[in-house]
CSV table of N, CA, C and O in Angstrom, one decimal:
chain,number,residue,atom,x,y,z
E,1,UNK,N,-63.7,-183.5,-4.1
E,1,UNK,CA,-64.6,-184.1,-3.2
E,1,UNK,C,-65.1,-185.4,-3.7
E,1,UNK,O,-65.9,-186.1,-3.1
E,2,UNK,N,-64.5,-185.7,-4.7
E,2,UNK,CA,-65.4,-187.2,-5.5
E,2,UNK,C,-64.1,-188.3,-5.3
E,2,UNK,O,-64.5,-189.4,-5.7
E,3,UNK,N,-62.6,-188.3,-4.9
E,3,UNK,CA,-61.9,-188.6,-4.7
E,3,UNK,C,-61.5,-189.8,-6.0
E,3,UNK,O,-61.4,-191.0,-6.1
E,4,UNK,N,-61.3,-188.5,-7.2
E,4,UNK,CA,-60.6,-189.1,-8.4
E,4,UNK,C,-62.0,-190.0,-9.3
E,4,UNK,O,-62.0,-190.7,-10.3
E,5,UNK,N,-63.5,-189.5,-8.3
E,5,UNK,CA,-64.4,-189.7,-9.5
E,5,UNK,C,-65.0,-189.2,-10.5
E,5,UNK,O,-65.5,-188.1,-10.1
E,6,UNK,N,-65.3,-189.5,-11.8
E,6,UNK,CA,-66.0,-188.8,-12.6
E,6,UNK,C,-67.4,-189.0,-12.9
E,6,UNK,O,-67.7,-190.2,-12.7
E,7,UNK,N,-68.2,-188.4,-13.1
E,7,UNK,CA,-69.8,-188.6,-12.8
E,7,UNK,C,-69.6,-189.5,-15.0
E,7,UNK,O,-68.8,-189.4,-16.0
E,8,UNK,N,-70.9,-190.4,-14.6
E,8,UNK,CA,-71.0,-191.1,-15.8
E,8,UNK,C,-72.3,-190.4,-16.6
E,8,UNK,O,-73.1,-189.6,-16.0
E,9,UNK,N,-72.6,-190.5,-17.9
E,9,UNK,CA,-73.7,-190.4,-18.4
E,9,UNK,C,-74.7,-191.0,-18.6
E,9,UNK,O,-74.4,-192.1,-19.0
E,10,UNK,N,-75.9,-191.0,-18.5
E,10,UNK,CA,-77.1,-191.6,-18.2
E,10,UNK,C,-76.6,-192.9,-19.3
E,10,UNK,O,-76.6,-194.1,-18.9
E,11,UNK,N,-76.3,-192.8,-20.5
E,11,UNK,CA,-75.4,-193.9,-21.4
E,11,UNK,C,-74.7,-195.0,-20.8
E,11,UNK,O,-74.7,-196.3,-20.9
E,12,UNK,N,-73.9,-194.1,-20.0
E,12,UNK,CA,-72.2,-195.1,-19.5
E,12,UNK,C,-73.1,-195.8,-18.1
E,12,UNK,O,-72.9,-196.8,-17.5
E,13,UNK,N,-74.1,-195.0,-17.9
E,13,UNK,CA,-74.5,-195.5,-16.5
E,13,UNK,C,-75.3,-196.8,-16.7
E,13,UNK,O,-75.2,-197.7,-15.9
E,14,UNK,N,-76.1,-196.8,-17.8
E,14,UNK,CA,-77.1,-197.4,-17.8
E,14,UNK,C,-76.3,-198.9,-18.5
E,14,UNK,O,-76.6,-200.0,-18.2
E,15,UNK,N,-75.5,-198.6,-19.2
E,15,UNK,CA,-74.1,-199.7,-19.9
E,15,UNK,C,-73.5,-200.3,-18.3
E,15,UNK,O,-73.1,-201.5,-18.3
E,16,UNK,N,-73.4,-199.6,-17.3
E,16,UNK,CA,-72.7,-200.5,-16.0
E,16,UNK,C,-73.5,-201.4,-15.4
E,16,UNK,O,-73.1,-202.5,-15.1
E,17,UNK,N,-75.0,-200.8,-15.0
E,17,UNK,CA,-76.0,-200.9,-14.7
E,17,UNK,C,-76.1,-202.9,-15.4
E,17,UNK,O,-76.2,-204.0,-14.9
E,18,UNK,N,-76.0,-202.3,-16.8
E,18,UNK,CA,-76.4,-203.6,-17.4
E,18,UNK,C,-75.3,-204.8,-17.3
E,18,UNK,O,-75.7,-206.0,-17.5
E,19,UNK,N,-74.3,-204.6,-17.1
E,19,UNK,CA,-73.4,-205.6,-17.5
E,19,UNK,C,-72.7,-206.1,-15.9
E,19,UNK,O,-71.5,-206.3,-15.7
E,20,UNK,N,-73.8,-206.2,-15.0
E,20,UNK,CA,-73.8,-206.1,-13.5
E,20,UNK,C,-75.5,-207.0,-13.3
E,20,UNK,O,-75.8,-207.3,-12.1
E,21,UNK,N,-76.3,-207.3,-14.3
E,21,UNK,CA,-77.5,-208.1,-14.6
E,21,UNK,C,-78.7,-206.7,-14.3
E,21,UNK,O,-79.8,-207.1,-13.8
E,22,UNK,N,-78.6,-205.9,-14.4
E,22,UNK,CA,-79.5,-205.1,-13.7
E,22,UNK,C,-80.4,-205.1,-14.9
E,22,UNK,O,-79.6,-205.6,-15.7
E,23,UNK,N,-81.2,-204.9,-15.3
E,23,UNK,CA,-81.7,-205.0,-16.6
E,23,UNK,C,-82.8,-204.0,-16.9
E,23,UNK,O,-82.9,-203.4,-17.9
E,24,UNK,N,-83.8,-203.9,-15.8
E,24,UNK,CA,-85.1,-203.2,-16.0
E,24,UNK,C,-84.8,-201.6,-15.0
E,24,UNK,O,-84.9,-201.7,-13.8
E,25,UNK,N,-84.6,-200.7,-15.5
E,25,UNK,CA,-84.6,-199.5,-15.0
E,25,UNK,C,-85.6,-198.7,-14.6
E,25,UNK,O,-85.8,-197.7,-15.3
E,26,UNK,N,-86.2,-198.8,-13.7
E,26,UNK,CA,-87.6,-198.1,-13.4
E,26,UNK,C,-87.3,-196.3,-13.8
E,26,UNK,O,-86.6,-195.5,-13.2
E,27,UNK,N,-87.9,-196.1,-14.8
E,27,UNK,CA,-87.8,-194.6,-15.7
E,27,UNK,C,-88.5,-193.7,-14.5
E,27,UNK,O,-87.9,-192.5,-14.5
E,28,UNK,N,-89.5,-193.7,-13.3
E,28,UNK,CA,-89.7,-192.9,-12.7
E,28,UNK,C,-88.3,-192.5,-11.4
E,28,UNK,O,-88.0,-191.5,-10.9
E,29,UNK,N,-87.6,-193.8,-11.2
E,29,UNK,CA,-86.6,-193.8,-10.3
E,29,UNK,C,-85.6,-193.0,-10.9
E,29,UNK,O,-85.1,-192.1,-10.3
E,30,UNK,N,-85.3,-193.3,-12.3
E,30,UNK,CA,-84.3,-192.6,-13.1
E,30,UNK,C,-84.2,-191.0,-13.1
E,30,UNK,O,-83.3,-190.2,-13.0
E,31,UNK,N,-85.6,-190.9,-13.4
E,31,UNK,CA,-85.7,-189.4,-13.0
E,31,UNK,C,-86.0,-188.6,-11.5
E,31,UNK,O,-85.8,-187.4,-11.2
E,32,UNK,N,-86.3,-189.3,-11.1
E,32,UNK,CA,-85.9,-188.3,-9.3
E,32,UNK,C,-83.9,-188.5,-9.5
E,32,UNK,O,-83.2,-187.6,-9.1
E,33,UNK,N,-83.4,-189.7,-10.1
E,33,UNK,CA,-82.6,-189.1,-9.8
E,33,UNK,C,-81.2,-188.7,-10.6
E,33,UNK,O,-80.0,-188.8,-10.5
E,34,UNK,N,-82.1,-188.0,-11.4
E,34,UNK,CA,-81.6,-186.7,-12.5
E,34,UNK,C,-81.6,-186.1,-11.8
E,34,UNK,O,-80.5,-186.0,-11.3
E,35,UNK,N,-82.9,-185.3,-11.3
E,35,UNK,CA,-83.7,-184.5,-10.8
E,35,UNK,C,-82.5,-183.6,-9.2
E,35,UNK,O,-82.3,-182.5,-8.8
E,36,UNK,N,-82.0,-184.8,-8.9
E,36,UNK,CA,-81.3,-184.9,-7.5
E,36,UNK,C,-79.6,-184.5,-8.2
E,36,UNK,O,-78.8,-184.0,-7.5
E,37,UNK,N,-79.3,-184.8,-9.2
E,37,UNK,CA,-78.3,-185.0,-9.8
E,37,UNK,C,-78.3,-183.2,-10.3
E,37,UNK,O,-77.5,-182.4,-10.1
E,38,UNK,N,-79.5,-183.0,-10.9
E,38,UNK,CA,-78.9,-181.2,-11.3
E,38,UNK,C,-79.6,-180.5,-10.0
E,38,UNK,O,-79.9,-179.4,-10.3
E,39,UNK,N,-79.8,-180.6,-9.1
E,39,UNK,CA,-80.0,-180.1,-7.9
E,39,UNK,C,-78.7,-179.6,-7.0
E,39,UNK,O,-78.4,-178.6,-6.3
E,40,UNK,N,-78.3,-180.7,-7.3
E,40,UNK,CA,-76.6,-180.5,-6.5
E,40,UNK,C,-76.0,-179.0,-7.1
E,40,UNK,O,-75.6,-178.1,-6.4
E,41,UNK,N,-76.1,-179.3,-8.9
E,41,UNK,CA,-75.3,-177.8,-9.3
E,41,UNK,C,-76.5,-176.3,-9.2
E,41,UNK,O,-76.3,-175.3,-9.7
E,42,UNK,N,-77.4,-176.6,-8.6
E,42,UNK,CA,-78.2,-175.6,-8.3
E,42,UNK,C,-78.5,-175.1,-6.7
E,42,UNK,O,-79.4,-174.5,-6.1
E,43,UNK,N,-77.4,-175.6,-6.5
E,43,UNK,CA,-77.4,-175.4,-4.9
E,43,UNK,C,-77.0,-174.0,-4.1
E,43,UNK,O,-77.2,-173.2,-5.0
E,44,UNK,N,-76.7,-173.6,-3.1
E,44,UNK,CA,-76.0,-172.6,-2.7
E,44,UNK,C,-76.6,-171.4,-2.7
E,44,UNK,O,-77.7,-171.2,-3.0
E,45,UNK,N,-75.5,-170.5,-2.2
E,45,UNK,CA,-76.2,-169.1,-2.5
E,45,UNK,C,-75.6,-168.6,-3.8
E,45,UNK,O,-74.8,-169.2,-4.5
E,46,UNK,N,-76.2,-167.3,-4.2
E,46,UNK,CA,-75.7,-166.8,-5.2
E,46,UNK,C,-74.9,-165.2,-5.3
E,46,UNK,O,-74.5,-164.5,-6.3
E,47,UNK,N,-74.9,-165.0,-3.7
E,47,UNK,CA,-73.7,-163.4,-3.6
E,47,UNK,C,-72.7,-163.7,-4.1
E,47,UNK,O,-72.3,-164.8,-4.5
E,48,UNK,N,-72.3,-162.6,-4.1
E,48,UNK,CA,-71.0,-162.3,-4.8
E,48,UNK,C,-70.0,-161.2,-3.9
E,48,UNK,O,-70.1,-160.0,-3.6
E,49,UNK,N,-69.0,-162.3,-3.7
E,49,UNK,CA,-68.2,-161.4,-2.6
E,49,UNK,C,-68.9,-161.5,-1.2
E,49,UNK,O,-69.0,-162.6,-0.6
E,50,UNK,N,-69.5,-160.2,-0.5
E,50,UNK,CA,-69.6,-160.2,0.8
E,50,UNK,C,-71.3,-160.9,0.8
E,50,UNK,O,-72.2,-160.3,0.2
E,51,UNK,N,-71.5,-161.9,1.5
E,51,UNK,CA,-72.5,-162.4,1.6
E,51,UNK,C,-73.7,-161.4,2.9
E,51,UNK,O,-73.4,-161.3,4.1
E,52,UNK,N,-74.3,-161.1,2.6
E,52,UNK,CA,-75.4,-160.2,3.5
E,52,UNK,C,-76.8,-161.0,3.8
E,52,UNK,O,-77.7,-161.2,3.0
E,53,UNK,N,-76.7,-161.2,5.2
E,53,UNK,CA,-77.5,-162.3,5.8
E,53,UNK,C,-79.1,-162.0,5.6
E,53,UNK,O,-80.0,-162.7,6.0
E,54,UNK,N,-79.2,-160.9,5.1
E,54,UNK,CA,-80.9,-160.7,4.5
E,54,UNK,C,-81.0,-161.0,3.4
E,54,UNK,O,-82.2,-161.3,3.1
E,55,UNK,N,-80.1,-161.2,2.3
E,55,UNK,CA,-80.4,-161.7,0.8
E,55,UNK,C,-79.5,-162.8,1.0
E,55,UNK,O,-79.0,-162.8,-0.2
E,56,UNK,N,-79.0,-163.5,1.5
E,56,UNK,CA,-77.9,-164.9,1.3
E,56,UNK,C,-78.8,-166.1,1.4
E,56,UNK,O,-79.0,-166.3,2.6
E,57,UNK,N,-79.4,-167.2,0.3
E,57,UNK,CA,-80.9,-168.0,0.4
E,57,UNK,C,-79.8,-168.8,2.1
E,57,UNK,O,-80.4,-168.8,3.2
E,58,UNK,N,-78.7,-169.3,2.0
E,58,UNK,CA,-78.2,-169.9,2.7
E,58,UNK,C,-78.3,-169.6,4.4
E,58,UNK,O,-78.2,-170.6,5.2
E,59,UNK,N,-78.4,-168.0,4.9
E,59,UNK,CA,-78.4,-167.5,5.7
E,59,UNK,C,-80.0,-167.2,6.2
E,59,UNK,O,-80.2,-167.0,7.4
E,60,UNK,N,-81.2,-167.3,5.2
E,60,UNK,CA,-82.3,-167.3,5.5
E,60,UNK,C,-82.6,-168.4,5.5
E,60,UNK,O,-83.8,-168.6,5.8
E,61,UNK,N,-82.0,-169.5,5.2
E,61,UNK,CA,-82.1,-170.9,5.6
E,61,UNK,C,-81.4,-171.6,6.9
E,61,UNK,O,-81.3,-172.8,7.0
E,62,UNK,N,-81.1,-170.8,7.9
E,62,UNK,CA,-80.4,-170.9,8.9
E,62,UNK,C,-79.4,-172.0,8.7
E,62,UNK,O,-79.2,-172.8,9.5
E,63,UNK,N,-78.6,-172.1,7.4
E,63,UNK,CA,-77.3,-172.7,7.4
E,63,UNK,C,-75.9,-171.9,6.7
E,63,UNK,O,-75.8,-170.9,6.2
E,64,UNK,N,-75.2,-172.5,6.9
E,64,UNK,CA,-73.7,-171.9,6.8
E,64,UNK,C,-73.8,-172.2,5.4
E,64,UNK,O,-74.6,-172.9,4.8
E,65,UNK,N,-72.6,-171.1,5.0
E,65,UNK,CA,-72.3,-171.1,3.2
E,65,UNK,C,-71.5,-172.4,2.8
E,65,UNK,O,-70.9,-173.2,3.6
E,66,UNK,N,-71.6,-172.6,1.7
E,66,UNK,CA,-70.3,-173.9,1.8
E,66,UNK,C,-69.4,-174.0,0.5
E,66,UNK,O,-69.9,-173.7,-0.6
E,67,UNK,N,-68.3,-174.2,0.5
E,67,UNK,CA,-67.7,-174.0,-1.1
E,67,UNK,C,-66.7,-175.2,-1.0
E,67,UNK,O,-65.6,-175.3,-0.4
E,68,UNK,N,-67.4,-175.8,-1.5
E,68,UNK,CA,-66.0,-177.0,-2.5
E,68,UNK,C,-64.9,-177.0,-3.5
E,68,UNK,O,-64.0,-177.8,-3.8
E,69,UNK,N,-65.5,-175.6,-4.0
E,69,UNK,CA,-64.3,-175.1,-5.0
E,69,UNK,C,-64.9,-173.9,-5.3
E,69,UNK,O,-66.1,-173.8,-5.2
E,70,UNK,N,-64.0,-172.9,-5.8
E,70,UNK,CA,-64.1,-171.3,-5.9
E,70,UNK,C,-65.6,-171.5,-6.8
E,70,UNK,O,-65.7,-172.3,-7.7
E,71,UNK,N,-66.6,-170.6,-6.3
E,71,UNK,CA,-68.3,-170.8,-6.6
E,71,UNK,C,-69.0,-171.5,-6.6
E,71,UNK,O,-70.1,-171.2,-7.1
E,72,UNK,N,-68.8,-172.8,-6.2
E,72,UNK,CA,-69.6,-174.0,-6.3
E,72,UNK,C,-69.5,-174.5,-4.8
E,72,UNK,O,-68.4,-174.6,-4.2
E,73,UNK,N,-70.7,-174.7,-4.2
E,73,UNK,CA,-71.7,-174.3,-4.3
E,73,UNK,C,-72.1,-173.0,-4.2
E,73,UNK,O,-72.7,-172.4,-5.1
E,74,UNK,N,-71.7,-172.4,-2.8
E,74,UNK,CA,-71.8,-171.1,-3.0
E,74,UNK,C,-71.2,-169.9,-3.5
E,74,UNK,O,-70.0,-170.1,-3.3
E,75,UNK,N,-71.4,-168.9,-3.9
E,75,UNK,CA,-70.5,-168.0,-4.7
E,75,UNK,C,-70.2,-167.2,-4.1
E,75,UNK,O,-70.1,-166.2,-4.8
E,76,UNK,N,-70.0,-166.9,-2.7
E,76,UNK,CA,-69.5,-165.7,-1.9
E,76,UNK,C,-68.2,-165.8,-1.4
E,76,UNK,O,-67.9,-166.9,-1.0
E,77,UNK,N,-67.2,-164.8,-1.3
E,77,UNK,CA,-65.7,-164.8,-0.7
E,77,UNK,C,-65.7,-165.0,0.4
E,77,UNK,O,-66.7,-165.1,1.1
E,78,UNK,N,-64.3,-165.0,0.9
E,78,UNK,CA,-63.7,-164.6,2.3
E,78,UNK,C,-64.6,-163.2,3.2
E,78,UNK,O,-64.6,-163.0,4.5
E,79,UNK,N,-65.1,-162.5,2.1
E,79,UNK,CA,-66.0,-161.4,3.2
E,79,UNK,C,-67.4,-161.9,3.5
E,79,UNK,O,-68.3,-161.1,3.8
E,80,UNK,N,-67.7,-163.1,3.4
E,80,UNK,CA,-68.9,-163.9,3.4
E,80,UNK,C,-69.2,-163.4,5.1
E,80,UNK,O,-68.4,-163.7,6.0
E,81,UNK,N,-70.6,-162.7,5.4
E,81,UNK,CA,-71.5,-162.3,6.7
E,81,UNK,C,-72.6,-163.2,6.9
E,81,UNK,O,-73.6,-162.8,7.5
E,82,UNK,N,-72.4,-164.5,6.4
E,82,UNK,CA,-73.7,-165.3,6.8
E,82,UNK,C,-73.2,-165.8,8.6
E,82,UNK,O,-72.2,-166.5,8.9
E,83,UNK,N,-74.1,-165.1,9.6
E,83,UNK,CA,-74.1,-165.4,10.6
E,83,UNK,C,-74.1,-166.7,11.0
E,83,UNK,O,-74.2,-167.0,12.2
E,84,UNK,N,-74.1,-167.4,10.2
E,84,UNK,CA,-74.0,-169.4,10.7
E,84,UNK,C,-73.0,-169.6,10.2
E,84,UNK,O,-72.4,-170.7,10.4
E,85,UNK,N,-72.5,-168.6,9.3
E,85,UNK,CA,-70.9,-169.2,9.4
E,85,UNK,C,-70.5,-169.3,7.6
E,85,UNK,O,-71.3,-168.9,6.7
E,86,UNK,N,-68.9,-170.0,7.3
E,86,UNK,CA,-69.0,-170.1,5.8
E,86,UNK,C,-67.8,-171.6,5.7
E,86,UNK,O,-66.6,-171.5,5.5
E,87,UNK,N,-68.6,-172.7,5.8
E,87,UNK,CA,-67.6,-173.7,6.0
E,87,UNK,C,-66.7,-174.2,4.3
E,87,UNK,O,-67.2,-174.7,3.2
E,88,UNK,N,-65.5,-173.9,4.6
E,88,UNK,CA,-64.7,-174.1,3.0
E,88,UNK,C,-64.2,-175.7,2.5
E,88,UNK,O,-63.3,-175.8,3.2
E,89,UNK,N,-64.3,-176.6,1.9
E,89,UNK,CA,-64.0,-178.0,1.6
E,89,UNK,C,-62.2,-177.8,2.4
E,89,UNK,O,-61.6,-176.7,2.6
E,90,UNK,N,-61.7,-179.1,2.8
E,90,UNK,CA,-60.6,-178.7,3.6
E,90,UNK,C,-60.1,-180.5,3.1
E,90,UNK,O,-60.1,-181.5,3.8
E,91,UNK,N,-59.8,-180.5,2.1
E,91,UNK,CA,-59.1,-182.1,1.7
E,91,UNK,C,-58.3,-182.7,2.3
E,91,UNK,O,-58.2,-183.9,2.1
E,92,UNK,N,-57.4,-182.1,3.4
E,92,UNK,CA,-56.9,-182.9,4.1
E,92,UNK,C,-57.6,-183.0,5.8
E,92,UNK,O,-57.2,-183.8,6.6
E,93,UNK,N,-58.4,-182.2,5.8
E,93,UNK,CA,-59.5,-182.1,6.9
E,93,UNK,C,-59.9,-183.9,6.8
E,93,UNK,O,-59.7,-184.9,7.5
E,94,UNK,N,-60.7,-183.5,5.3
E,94,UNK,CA,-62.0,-184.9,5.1
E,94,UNK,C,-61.0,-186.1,5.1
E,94,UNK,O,-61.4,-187.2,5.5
E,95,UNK,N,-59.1,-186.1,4.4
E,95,UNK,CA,-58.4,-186.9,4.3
E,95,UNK,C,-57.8,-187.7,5.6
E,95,UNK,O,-57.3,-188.8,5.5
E,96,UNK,N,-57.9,-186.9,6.9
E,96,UNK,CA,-57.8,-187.1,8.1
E,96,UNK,C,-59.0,-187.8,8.7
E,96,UNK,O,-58.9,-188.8,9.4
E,97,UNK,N,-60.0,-187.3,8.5
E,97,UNK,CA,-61.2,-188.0,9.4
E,97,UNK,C,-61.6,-189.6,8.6
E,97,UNK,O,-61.9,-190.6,9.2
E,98,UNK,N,-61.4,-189.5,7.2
E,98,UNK,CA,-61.2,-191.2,6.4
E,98,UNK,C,-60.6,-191.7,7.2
E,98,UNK,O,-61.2,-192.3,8.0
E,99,UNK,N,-58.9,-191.7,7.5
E,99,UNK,CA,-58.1,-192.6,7.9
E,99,UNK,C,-58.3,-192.8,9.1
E,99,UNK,O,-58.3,-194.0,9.5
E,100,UNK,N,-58.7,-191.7,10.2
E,100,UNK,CA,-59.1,-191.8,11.6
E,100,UNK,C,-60.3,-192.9,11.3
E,100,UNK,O,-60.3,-194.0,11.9
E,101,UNK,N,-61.1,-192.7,10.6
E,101,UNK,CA,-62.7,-193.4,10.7
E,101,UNK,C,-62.0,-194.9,10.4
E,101,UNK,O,-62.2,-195.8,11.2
E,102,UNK,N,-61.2,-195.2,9.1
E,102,UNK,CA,-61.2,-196.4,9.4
E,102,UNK,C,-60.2,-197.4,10.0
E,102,UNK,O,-60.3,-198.6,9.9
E,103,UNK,N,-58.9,-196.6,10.9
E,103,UNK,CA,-58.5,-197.0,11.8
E,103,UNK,C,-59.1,-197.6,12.6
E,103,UNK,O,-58.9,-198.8,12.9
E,104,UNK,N,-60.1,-196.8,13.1
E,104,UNK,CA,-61.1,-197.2,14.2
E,104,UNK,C,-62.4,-198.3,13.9
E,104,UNK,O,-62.6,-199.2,14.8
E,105,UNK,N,-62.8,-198.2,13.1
E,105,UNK,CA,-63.6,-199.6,12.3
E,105,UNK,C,-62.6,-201.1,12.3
E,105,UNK,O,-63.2,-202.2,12.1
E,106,UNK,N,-61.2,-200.9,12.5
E,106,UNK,CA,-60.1,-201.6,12.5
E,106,UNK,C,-59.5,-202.2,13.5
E,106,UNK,O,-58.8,-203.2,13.7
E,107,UNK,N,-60.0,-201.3,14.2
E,107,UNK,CA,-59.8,-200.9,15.7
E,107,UNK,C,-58.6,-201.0,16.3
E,107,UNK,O,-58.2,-201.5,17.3
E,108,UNK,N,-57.7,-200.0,15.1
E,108,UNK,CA,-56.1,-199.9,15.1
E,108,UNK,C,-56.0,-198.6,16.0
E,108,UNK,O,-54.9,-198.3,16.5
E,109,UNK,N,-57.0,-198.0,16.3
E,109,UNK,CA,-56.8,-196.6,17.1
E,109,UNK,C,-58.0,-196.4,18.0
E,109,UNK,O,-59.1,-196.4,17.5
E,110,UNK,N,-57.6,-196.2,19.2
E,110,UNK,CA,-58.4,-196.4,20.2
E,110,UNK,C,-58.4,-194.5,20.8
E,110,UNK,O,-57.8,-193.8,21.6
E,111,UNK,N,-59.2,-194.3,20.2
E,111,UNK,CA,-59.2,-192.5,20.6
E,111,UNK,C,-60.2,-192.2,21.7
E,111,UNK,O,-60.6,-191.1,21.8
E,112,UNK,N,-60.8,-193.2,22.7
E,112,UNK,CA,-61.7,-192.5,23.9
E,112,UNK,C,-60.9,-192.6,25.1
E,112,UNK,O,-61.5,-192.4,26.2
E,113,UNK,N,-59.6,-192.8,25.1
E,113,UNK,CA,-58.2,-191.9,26.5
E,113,UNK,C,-58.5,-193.1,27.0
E,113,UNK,O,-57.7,-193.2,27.9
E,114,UNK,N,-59.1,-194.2,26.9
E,114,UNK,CA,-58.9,-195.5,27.9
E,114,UNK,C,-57.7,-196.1,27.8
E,114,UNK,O,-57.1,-195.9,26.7
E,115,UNK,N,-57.1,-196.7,28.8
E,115,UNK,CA,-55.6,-196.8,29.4
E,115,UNK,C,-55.9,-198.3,30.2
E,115,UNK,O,-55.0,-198.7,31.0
E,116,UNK,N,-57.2,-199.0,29.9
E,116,UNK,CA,-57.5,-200.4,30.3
E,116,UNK,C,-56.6,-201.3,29.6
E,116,UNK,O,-56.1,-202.2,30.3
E,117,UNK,N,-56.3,-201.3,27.8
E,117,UNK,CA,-55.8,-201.8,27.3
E,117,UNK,C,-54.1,-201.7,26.9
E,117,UNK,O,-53.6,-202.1,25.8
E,118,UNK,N,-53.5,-201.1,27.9
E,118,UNK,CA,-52.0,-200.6,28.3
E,118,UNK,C,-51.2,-201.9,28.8
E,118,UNK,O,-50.0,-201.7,29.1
């Protein structure tokens, strides 16, 4: 999902940050976004296997499960019962809609069926 990125250390970060002129780091900004940063790996539900829509946090949150890779975010299988559904990461899904999106920004592909420019 990060397409070949690696997350930096508040070190490596603060070293790019600087050698880019940035200089002064506002320390409360830095931490919301820690804060936002271990939030991501605290996400999800936490069943295991068949997800059951009275204990799934994701299903009493009226959203679908979601997994980008086996347990992360959420830890439920293929027998996943969250009634909103259990949407799985699909890389050539997201690898398709990139190239469509910037075809179109390009305006190499005209996908609303008009037949004006024929």
């Amino acid at each position: 999902g990060t397409r070949g990125l690696t997350p930096l250390n508040s070190k490596a970060r603060f070293s790019l940050l600087k050698s880019y002129g940035i200089l002064n780091i506002d320390k409360v900004e830095a931490e919301d976004i820690r804060n936002i940063r271990e939030s991501r790996e605290q996400c999800g539900c936490s069943c295991r296997g068949d997800c059951k829509p009275e204990s799934c946090d994701c299903s009493k949150n009226g959203i679908a499960c979601q997994v980008e890779r086996p347990g992360f975010p959420c830890k439920c299988g293929i027998g996943c019962k969250n009634p909103h559904g259990r949407k799985v990461f699909d890389e050539m899904e997201v690898s398709l809609h990139f190239i469509n999106t910037m075809m179109n920004m390009k305006g190499v592909l005209d996908i609303s069926g008009s037949e004006e420019d024929l």
